[in-house]
């Protein structure tokens, strides 16, 4: 049922799920997906991870361990609804500052509204821009985070190079992403859940199964843990590691700009 994953050599730039598209065409298609699901994004993640994404995100923030310092600055990419940035701010005792960047204005609108309701607006900026061309000076941030977003970026190698550029020396990259399940029985169960149940739940929640079908397929096309770690190293990062969550359903990748 699954299709062959792309490798460290690339391929995601022309992969819209299992469908091959022309170079330069993918971004508009992905944008449309997230315009459709923006207001139900957290529910979408609950469906796709059976609620486990919340624990994985908490583990990501624990690994980051943001400083309790008003000079500490993070960039959360593809994080329009603010889920990761809010956690960072709270973990810093509301002292750190986080810039939330997303290419999708609908997602950012949801995040800005949520930030206001939580009283976190003073700690946050919301920027509409492309992960492949960040509108920031080199060496601007202490940490770069992206959760469940890197597989939707057409040119992943370019986005990783941009992450390296905008980080300060000693800065850290953390990427949380669905990955390759390493337990055979769990792998078969997860495939059945993903391809049969998730699109149907998506249709029930949003009235449209297609965005969820793309998201499920994009997970199966994304490079596996070792290949993605190789891509992070190729972008210049040091001390590259990854930690599997729930048998490899998701993995947290870490790299340092030294």
CSV table of N, CA and C in Angstrom, one decimal, residues 73 75-77 99-103 108 125-141 144 162-163 165-166:
chain,number,residue,atom,x,y,z
A,73,UNK,N,15.9,33.7,21.8
A,73,UNK,CA,15.0,33.9,20.6
A,73,UNK,C,14.9,32.6,19.8
A,75,UNK,N,12.9,30.4,16.5
A,75,UNK,CA,12.1,30.5,15.2
A,75,UNK,C,11.4,29.2,15.1
A,76,UNK,N,10.1,29.2,15.0
A,76,UNK,CA,9.3,28.0,14.8
A,76,UNK,C,8.7,28.1,13.4
A,77,UNK,N,9.1,27.2,12.5
A,77,UNK,CA,8.8,27.3,11.1
A,77,UNK,C,7.6,26.3,10.8
A,99,UNK,N,9.4,33.6,17.2
A,99,UNK,CA,8.9,34.0,15.9
A,99,UNK,C,8.3,32.8,15.2
A,100,UNK,N,7.0,32.9,14.9
A,100,UNK,CA,6.3,31.9,14.3
A,100,UNK,C,6.2,32.2,12.8
A,101,UNK,N,6.8,31.3,12.0
A,101,UNK,CA,6.8,31.6,10.5
A,101,UNK,C,6.0,30.5,9.8
A,102,UNK,N,5.2,30.9,8.9
A,102,UNK,CA,4.4,29.9,8.1
A,102,UNK,C,4.1,30.6,6.7
A,103,UNK,N,4.1,29.8,5.7
A,103,UNK,CA,3.8,30.3,4.4
A,103,UNK,C,2.3,30.5,4.2
A,108,UNK,N,-1.6,31.2,10.2
A,108,UNK,CA,-1.1,32.2,11.1
A,108,UNK,C,-2.2,33.0,11.7
A,125,UNK,N,6.0,36.9,17.5
A,125,UNK,CA,5.8,37.5,16.2
A,125,UNK,C,5.2,36.4,15.2
A,126,UNK,N,4.3,36.8,14.4
A,126,UNK,CA,3.8,35.9,13.3
A,126,UNK,C,4.2,36.5,12.0
A,127,UNK,N,4.9,35.7,11.2
A,127,UNK,CA,5.5,36.1,9.9
A,127,UNK,C,5.1,35.2,8.8
A,128,UNK,N,4.5,35.7,7.8
A,128,UNK,CA,4.1,34.9,6.6
A,128,UNK,C,5.3,34.9,5.6
A,129,UNK,N,5.9,33.8,5.5
A,129,UNK,CA,7.1,33.7,4.6
A,129,UNK,C,7.4,32.2,4.3
A,130,UNK,N,8.3,32.0,3.4
A,130,UNK,CA,8.7,30.7,2.9
A,130,UNK,C,9.9,30.1,3.6
A,131,UNK,N,9.8,28.9,4.1
A,131,UNK,CA,10.9,28.3,4.8
A,131,UNK,C,12.2,28.2,3.9
A,132,UNK,N,12.0,28.2,2.6
A,132,UNK,CA,13.2,28.1,1.7
A,132,UNK,C,13.8,29.5,1.5
A,133,UNK,N,13.2,30.5,2.0
A,133,UNK,CA,13.8,31.9,1.9
A,133,UNK,C,13.4,32.7,3.1
A,134,UNK,N,14.1,32.5,4.2
A,134,UNK,CA,13.8,33.2,5.4
A,134,UNK,C,14.1,34.6,5.4
A,135,UNK,N,13.2,35.5,5.9
A,135,UNK,CA,13.5,37.0,5.8
A,135,UNK,C,14.2,37.5,7.1
A,136,UNK,N,15.3,36.8,7.5
A,136,UNK,CA,16.0,37.2,8.7
A,136,UNK,C,17.5,37.2,8.4
A,137,UNK,N,18.2,38.0,9.2
A,137,UNK,CA,19.6,38.1,9.0
A,137,UNK,C,20.3,36.8,9.6
A,138,UNK,N,21.5,36.5,9.1
A,138,UNK,CA,22.2,35.4,9.6
A,138,UNK,C,22.5,35.5,11.1
A,139,UNK,N,22.5,34.4,11.8
A,139,UNK,CA,22.8,34.4,13.2
A,139,UNK,C,21.8,35.1,14.1
A,140,UNK,N,20.5,35.0,13.7
A,140,UNK,CA,19.4,35.7,14.5
A,140,UNK,C,18.8,34.9,15.6
A,141,UNK,N,18.9,33.6,15.6
A,141,UNK,CA,18.1,32.8,16.5
A,141,UNK,C,18.9,31.8,17.3
A,144,UNK,N,15.9,26.8,16.2
A,144,UNK,CA,15.0,26.7,15.1
A,144,UNK,C,14.2,25.4,15.3
A,162,UNK,N,18.8,27.2,5.1
A,162,UNK,CA,18.3,28.4,5.6
A,162,UNK,C,18.3,28.3,7.2
A,163,UNK,N,17.9,27.2,7.7
A,163,UNK,CA,17.9,27.0,9.1
A,163,UNK,C,19.3,27.2,9.7
A,165,UNK,N,21.7,28.9,8.4
A,165,UNK,CA,22.1,30.3,8.2
A,165,UNK,C,21.6,31.2,9.3
A,166,UNK,N,20.3,31.1,9.7
A,166,UNK,CA,19.7,32.0,10.6
A,166,UNK,C,20.0,31.7,12.1
